[in-house]
Short mmCIF file of C-alpha atoms in Angstrom, two decimals:
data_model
loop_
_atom_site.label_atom_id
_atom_site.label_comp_id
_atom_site.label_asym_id
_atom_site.label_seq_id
_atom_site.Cartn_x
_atom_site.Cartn_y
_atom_site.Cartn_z
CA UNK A 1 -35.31 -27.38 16.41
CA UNK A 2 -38.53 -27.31 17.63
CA UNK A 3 -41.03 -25.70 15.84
CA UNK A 4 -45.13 -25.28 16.68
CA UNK A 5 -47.18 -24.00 13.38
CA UNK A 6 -51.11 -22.56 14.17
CA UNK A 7 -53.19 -21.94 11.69
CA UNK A 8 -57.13 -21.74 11.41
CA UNK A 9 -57.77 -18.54 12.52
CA UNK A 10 -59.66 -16.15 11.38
CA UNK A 11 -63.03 -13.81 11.62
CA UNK A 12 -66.50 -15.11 12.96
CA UNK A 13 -69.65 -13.85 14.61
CA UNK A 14 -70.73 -14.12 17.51
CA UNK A 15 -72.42 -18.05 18.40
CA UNK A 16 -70.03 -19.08 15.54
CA UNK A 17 -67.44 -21.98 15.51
CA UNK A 18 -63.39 -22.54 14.70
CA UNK A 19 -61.24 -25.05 14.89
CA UNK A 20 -57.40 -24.10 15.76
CA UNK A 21 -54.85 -26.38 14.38
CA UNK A 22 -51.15 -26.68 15.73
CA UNK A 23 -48.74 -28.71 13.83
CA UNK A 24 -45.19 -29.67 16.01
CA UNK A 25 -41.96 -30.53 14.87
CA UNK A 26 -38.64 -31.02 15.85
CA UNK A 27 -39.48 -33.46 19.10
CA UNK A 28 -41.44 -35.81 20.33
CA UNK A 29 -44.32 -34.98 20.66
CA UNK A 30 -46.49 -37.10 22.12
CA UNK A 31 -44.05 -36.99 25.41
CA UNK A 32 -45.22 -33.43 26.05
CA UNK A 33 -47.90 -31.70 27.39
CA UNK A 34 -49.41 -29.32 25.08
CA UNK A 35 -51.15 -25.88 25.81
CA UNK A 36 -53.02 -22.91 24.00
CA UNK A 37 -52.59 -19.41 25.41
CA UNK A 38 -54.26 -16.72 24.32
CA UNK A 39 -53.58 -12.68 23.85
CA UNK A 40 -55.97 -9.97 23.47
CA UNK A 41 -55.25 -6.86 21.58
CA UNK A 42 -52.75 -5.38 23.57
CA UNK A 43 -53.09 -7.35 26.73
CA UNK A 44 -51.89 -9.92 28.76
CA UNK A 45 -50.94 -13.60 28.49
CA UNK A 46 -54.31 -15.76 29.34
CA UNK A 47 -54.09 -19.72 29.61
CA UNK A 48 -56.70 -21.08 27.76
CA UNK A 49 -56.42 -25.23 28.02
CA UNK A 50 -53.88 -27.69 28.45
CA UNK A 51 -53.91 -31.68 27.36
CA UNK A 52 -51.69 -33.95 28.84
CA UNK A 53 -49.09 -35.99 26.17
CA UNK A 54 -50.83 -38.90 25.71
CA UNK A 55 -54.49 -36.71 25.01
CA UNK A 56 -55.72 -39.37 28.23
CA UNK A 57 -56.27 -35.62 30.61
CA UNK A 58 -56.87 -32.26 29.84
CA UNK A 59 -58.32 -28.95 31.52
CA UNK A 60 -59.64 -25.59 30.51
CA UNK A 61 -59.80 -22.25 31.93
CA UNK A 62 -63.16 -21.15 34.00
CA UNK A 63 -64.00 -19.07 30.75
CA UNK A 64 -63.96 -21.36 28.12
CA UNK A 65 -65.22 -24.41 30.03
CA UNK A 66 -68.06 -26.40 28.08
CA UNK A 67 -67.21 -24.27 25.07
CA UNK A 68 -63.67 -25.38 24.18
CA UNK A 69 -62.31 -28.46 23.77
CA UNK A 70 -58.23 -29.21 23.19
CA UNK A 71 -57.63 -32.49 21.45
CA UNK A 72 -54.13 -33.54 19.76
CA UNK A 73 -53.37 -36.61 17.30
CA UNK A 74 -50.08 -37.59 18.36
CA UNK A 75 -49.89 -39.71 15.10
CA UNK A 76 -49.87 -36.47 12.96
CA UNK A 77 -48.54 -34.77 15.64
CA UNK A 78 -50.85 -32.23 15.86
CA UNK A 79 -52.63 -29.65 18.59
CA UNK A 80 -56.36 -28.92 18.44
CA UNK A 81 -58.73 -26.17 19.68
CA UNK A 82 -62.31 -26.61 18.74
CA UNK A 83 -63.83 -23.46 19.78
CA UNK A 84 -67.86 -23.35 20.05
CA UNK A 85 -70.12 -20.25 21.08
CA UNK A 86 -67.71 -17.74 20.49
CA UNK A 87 -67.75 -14.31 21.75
CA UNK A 88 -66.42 -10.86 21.26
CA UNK A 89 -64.50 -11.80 24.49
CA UNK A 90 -62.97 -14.73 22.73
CA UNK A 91 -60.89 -12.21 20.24
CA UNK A 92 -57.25 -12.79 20.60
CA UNK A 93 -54.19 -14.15 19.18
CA UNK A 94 -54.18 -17.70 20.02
CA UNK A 95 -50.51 -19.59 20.97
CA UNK A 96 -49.81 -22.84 20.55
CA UNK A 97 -47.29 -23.74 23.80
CA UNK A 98 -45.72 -26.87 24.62
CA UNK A 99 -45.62 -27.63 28.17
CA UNK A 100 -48.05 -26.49 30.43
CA UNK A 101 -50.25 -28.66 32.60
CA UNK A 102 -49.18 -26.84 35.96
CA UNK A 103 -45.59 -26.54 34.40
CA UNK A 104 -43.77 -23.64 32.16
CA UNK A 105 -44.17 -22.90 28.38
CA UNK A 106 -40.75 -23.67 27.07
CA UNK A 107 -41.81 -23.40 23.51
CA UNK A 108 -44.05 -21.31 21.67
CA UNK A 109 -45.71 -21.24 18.17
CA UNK A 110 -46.21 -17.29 16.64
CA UNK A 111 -49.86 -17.50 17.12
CA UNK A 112 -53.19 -17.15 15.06
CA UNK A 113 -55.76 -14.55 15.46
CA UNK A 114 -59.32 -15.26 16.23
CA UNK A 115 -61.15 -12.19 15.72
CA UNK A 116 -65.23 -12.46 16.87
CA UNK A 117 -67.18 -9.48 15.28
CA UNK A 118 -70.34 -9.05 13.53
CA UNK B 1 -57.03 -19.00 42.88
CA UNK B 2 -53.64 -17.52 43.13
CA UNK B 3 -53.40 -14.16 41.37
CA UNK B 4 -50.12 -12.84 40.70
CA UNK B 5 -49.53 -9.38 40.75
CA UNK B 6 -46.37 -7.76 38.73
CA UNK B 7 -44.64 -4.42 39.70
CA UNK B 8 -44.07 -1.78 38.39
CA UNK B 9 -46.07 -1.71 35.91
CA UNK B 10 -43.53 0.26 34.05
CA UNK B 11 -39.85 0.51 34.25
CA UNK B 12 -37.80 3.34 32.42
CA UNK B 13 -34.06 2.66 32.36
CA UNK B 14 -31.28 3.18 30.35
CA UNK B 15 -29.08 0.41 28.86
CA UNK B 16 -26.57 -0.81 30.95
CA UNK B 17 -28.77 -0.21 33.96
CA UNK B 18 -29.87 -3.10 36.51
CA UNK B 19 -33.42 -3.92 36.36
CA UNK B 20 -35.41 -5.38 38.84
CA UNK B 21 -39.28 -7.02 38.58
CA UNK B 22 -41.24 -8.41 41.38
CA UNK B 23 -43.64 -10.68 40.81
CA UNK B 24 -46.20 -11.32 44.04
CA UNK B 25 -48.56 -14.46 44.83
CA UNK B 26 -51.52 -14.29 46.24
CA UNK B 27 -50.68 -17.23 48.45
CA UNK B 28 -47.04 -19.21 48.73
CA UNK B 29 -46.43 -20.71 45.83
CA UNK B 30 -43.98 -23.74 45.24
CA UNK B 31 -40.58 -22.22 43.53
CA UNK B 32 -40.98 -25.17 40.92
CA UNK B 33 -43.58 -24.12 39.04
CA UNK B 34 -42.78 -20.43 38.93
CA UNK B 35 -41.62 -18.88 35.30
CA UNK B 36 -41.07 -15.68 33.77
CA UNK B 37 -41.16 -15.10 30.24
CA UNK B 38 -40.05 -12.05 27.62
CA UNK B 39 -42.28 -10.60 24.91
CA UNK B 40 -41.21 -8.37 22.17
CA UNK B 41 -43.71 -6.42 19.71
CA UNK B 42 -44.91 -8.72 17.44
CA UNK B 43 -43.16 -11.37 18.56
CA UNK B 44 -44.35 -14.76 20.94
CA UNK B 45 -43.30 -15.21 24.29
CA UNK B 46 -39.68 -16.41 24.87
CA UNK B 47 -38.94 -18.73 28.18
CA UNK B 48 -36.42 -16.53 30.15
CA UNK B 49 -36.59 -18.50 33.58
CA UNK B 50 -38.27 -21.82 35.33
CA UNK B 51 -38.19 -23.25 38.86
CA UNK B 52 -37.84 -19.48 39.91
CA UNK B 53 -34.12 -19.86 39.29
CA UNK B 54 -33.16 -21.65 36.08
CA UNK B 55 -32.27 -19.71 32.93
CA UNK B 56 -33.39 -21.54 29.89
CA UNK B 57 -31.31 -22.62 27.18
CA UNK B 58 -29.80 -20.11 25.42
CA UNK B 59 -30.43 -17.08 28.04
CA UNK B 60 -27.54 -14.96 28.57
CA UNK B 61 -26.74 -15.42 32.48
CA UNK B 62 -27.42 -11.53 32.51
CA UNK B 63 -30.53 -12.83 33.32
CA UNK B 64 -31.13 -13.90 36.85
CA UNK B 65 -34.34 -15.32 39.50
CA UNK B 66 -34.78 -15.41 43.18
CA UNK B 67 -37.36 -15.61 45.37
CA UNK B 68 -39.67 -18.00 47.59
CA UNK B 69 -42.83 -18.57 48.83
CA UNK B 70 -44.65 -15.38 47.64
CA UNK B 71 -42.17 -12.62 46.33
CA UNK B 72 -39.87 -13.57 43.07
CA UNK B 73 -37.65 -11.27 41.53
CA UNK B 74 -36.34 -11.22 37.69
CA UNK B 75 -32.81 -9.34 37.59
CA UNK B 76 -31.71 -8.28 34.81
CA UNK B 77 -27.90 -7.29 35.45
CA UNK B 78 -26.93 -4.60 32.58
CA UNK B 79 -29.73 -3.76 30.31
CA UNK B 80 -29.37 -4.56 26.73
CA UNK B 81 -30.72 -2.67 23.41
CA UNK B 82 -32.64 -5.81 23.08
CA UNK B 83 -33.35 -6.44 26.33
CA UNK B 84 -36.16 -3.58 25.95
CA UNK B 85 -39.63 -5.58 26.16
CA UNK B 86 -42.79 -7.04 27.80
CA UNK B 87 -41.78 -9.30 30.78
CA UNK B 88 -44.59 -11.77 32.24
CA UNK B 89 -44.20 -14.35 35.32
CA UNK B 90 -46.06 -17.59 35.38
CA UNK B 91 -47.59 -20.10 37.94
CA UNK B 92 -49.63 -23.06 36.98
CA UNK B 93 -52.47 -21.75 35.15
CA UNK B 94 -52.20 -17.98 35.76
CA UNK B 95 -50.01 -15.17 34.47
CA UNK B 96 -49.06 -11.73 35.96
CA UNK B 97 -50.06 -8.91 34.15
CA UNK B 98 -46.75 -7.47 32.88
CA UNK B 99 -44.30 -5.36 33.65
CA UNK B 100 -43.05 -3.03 30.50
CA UNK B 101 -39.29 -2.57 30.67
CA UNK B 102 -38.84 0.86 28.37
CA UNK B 103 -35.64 2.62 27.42
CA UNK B 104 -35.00 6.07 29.58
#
Protein backbone atom coordinates (compact mmCIF):
# COMPACT_ATOMS: atom_id res chain seq x y z
CA UNK A 1 0.00 0.00 0.00
CA UNK A 2 1.34 3.08 -0.72
CA UNK A 3 1.63 5.48 1.77
CA UNK A 4 3.22 9.38 1.63
CA UNK A 5 3.85 10.84 5.40
CA UNK A 6 4.50 15.05 5.59
CA UNK A 7 5.54 16.44 8.39
CA UNK A 8 7.45 19.81 9.22
CA UNK A 9 4.88 22.11 9.22
CA UNK A 10 4.08 24.51 11.26
CA UNK A 11 3.81 28.50 12.18
CA UNK A 12 6.41 31.21 10.95
CA UNK A 13 6.63 34.89 10.18
CA UNK A 14 6.83 36.45 7.50
CA UNK A 15 10.80 36.32 5.68
CA UNK A 16 11.01 33.07 7.77
CA UNK A 17 12.11 29.53 6.59
CA UNK A 18 10.67 25.62 6.66
CA UNK A 19 11.63 22.70 5.45
CA UNK A 20 8.69 20.10 4.42
CA UNK A 21 9.57 16.53 4.71
CA UNK A 22 7.66 13.60 2.87
CA UNK A 23 8.49 10.12 3.74
CA UNK A 24 7.05 7.24 0.94
CA UNK A 25 6.34 3.80 1.34
CA UNK A 26 4.86 1.01 -0.15
CA UNK A 27 6.67 1.46 -3.86
CA UNK A 28 9.39 2.37 -5.48
CA UNK A 29 10.11 5.28 -5.17
CA UNK A 30 12.70 6.54 -6.92
CA UNK A 31 10.71 5.38 -10.31
CA UNK A 32 8.20 8.17 -9.68
CA UNK A 33 7.86 11.60 -10.08
CA UNK A 34 7.10 13.36 -6.98
CA UNK A 35 4.98 16.61 -6.40
CA UNK A 36 3.81 19.07 -3.55
CA UNK A 37 0.39 20.68 -3.88
CA UNK A 38 -0.79 23.05 -1.82
CA UNK A 39 -4.41 24.20 -0.24
CA UNK A 40 -5.38 27.37 1.25
CA UNK A 41 -7.97 27.69 3.88
CA UNK A 42 -10.88 26.76 2.14
CA UNK A 43 -9.69 26.99 -1.40
CA UNK A 44 -8.57 25.31 -4.25
CA UNK A 45 -5.92 22.75 -5.23
CA UNK A 46 -2.56 24.85 -6.26
CA UNK A 47 0.58 22.92 -7.75
CA UNK A 48 3.42 24.03 -6.08
CA UNK A 49 6.69 21.96 -7.62
CA UNK A 50 7.36 18.78 -9.10
CA UNK A 51 10.93 16.70 -9.28
CA UNK A 52 11.40 14.16 -11.65
CA UNK A 53 12.30 10.32 -10.07
CA UNK A 54 15.72 10.34 -10.31
CA UNK A 55 15.89 14.28 -8.51
CA UNK A 56 18.11 14.94 -12.20
CA UNK A 57 14.78 17.75 -13.24
CA UNK A 58 12.43 19.59 -11.42
CA UNK A 59 10.08 22.79 -11.81
CA UNK A 60 8.14 25.19 -9.67
CA UNK A 61 5.16 27.21 -9.98
CA UNK A 62 5.55 31.12 -11.17
CA UNK A 63 4.89 31.93 -7.36
CA UNK A 64 7.30 30.16 -5.58
CA UNK A 65 10.11 30.33 -8.15
CA UNK A 66 13.61 31.33 -6.55
CA UNK A 67 12.00 30.79 -3.16
CA UNK A 68 11.29 27.05 -3.11
CA UNK A 69 13.25 24.37 -3.84
CA UNK A 70 11.91 20.41 -4.04
CA UNK A 71 14.69 17.94 -3.46
CA UNK A 72 14.11 14.04 -2.64
CA UNK A 73 16.78 11.35 -1.34
CA UNK A 74 15.70 8.38 -3.06
CA UNK A 75 18.02 6.39 -0.64
CA UNK A 76 15.73 7.30 2.35
CA UNK A 77 13.10 7.65 0.17
CA UNK A 78 12.11 10.84 1.03
CA UNK A 79 10.33 14.24 -0.54
CA UNK A 80 11.66 17.71 0.30
CA UNK A 81 10.32 21.31 0.27
CA UNK A 82 12.72 23.90 1.47
CA UNK A 83 10.65 26.90 1.64
CA UNK A 84 12.57 30.45 1.93
CA UNK A 85 10.93 34.06 2.19
CA UNK A 86 7.72 33.00 3.20
CA UNK A 87 4.62 34.94 3.06
CA UNK A 88 1.16 35.27 4.40
CA UNK A 89 0.31 34.05 0.82
CA UNK A 90 2.32 30.94 1.39
CA UNK A 91 -0.34 29.69 4.24
CA UNK A 92 -1.79 26.42 3.27
CA UNK A 93 -1.95 22.82 3.80
CA UNK A 94 0.85 21.42 1.93
CA UNK A 95 0.36 17.68 -0.01
CA UNK A 96 2.81 15.48 -0.69
CA UNK A 97 1.62 13.78 -4.35
CA UNK A 98 3.26 11.23 -6.28
CA UNK A 99 3.14 11.72 -9.87
CA UNK A 100 2.98 14.91 -11.35
CA UNK A 101 5.48 16.34 -13.78
CA UNK A 102 2.74 17.15 -16.53
CA UNK A 103 0.97 13.83 -15.42
CA UNK A 104 -1.94 13.03 -12.66
CA UNK A 105 -1.60 12.71 -8.82
CA UNK A 106 -2.45 9.11 -8.25
CA UNK A 107 -1.42 9.20 -4.67
CA UNK A 108 -1.65 11.59 -2.02
CA UNK A 109 -0.16 12.11 1.53
CA UNK A 110 -2.90 13.94 4.24
CA UNK A 111 -0.95 17.07 4.18
CA UNK A 112 0.87 19.52 6.65
CA UNK A 113 -0.06 23.00 7.40
CA UNK A 114 2.20 25.90 6.91
CA UNK A 115 0.67 28.73 8.55
CA UNK A 116 2.76 32.37 7.90
CA UNK A 117 1.58 34.97 10.56
CA UNK A 118 3.20 37.40 12.74
CA UNK B 1 -1.16 29.23 -19.69
CA UNK B 2 -4.18 27.08 -19.91
CA UNK B 3 -6.76 27.96 -17.25
CA UNK B 4 -9.41 25.61 -16.63
CA UNK B 5 -12.61 26.70 -15.71
CA UNK B 6 -15.18 24.23 -13.72
CA UNK B 7 -19.05 24.54 -13.83
CA UNK B 8 -21.29 24.93 -11.87
CA UNK B 9 -19.83 26.01 -9.25
CA UNK B 10 -22.41 24.26 -7.22
CA UNK B 11 -24.54 21.31 -7.80
CA UNK B 12 -27.59 20.38 -5.48
CA UNK B 13 -28.93 16.87 -6.10
CA UNK B 14 -30.38 14.23 -4.41
CA UNK B 15 -28.89 10.70 -4.12
CA UNK B 16 -29.58 8.56 -6.79
CA UNK B 17 -29.56 11.49 -9.16
CA UNK B 18 -27.08 11.77 -12.30
CA UNK B 19 -24.55 14.37 -11.96
CA UNK B 20 -22.81 16.04 -14.50
CA UNK B 21 -19.40 18.50 -14.26
CA UNK B 22 -17.80 20.27 -17.06
CA UNK B 23 -14.56 21.12 -16.91
CA UNK B 24 -13.36 23.85 -19.83
CA UNK B 25 -9.68 24.61 -21.23
CA UNK B 26 -8.59 27.58 -22.13
CA UNK B 27 -7.00 26.10 -25.21
CA UNK B 28 -7.27 22.17 -26.55
CA UNK B 29 -5.75 20.21 -24.34
CA UNK B 30 -4.35 16.58 -25.02
CA UNK B 31 -7.03 13.94 -23.37
CA UNK B 32 -3.84 12.25 -21.75
CA UNK B 33 -3.00 14.45 -19.33
CA UNK B 34 -6.48 15.43 -18.21
CA UNK B 35 -7.64 14.20 -14.46
CA UNK B 36 -10.29 14.81 -12.11
CA UNK B 37 -10.02 14.22 -8.59
CA UNK B 38 -12.62 13.98 -5.33
CA UNK B 39 -12.15 15.83 -2.05
CA UNK B 40 -14.02 15.23 1.08
CA UNK B 41 -13.88 17.60 4.31
CA UNK B 42 -10.89 16.97 5.91
CA UNK B 43 -9.79 14.57 3.83
CA UNK B 44 -6.83 14.65 0.70
CA UNK B 45 -7.65 14.43 -2.73
CA UNK B 46 -8.62 10.95 -4.10
CA UNK B 47 -7.71 10.13 -8.03
CA UNK B 48 -11.24 9.51 -9.54
CA UNK B 49 -10.19 9.66 -13.36
CA UNK B 50 -6.91 10.02 -15.80
CA UNK B 51 -6.46 10.22 -19.58
CA UNK B 52 -10.00 11.93 -19.47
CA UNK B 53 -11.46 8.42 -19.48
CA UNK B 54 -9.81 5.96 -17.12
CA UNK B 55 -11.27 5.26 -13.66
CA UNK B 56 -8.56 4.57 -11.21
CA UNK B 57 -8.18 1.60 -9.23
CA UNK B 58 -10.70 1.01 -7.01
CA UNK B 59 -13.43 3.62 -8.48
CA UNK B 60 -16.78 2.27 -8.71
CA UNK B 61 -17.59 2.41 -12.64
CA UNK B 62 -20.50 4.78 -11.40
CA UNK B 63 -17.98 7.04 -12.17
CA UNK B 64 -17.48 7.98 -15.75
CA UNK B 65 -15.18 10.75 -18.28
CA UNK B 66 -15.62 12.04 -21.72
CA UNK B 67 -14.56 14.72 -23.52
CA UNK B 68 -11.83 16.17 -26.04
CA UNK B 69 -9.98 18.92 -26.98
CA UNK B 70 -11.48 21.62 -24.66
CA UNK B 71 -14.79 20.43 -22.90
CA UNK B 72 -14.52 17.19 -20.41
CA UNK B 73 -17.27 15.94 -18.54
CA UNK B 74 -17.22 13.86 -15.06
CA UNK B 75 -20.58 11.69 -14.85
CA UNK B 76 -21.48 10.51 -12.04
CA UNK B 77 -24.38 7.90 -12.83
CA UNK B 78 -26.55 7.55 -9.43
CA UNK B 79 -25.37 9.72 -6.68
CA UNK B 80 -24.17 8.11 -3.58
CA UNK B 81 -24.40 9.25 0.30
CA UNK B 82 -20.72 9.36 -0.10
CA UNK B 83 -20.48 10.52 -3.26
CA UNK B 84 -21.36 14.12 -1.68
CA UNK B 85 -17.95 16.21 -2.04
CA UNK B 86 -15.44 18.66 -3.63
CA UNK B 87 -14.67 17.55 -7.26
CA UNK B 88 -11.45 19.18 -9.03
CA UNK B 89 -10.11 18.47 -12.77
CA UNK B 90 -6.46 18.59 -13.58
CA UNK B 91 -4.09 19.41 -16.56
CA UNK B 92 -0.38 19.53 -16.30
CA UNK B 93 0.34 22.06 -13.80
CA UNK B 94 -3.07 23.72 -13.27
CA UNK B 95 -6.28 22.81 -11.48
CA UNK B 96 -9.93 23.97 -11.96
CA UNK B 97 -11.42 25.64 -9.27
CA UNK B 98 -14.07 23.15 -8.05
CA UNK B 99 -17.24 22.23 -8.46
CA UNK B 100 -19.19 21.42 -4.93
CA UNK B 101 -21.54 18.48 -5.43
CA UNK B 102 -24.18 19.07 -2.27
CA UNK B 103 -27.10 16.91 -1.26
CA UNK B 104 -30.74 18.51 -2.32
Amino acid sequence: EVQLLESGGGLVQPGGSLRLSCAASGFTFSSYAMSWVRQAPGKGLDWVSSISGSGGNSYHADSVKGRFTISRDNSKDTLYLQMNSLRAEDTALYYCARGGYGGYFDSWGQGTLVTVSS
Amino acid sequence: EIVLTQSPGTLSLSPGERATLSCRASQSVSSTYLAWYQQKPGQAPRLLIYGASSRATGIPDRFSGSGSGTDFTLTISRLEPEDFAVYYCQQYWTFGQGTKVEIK
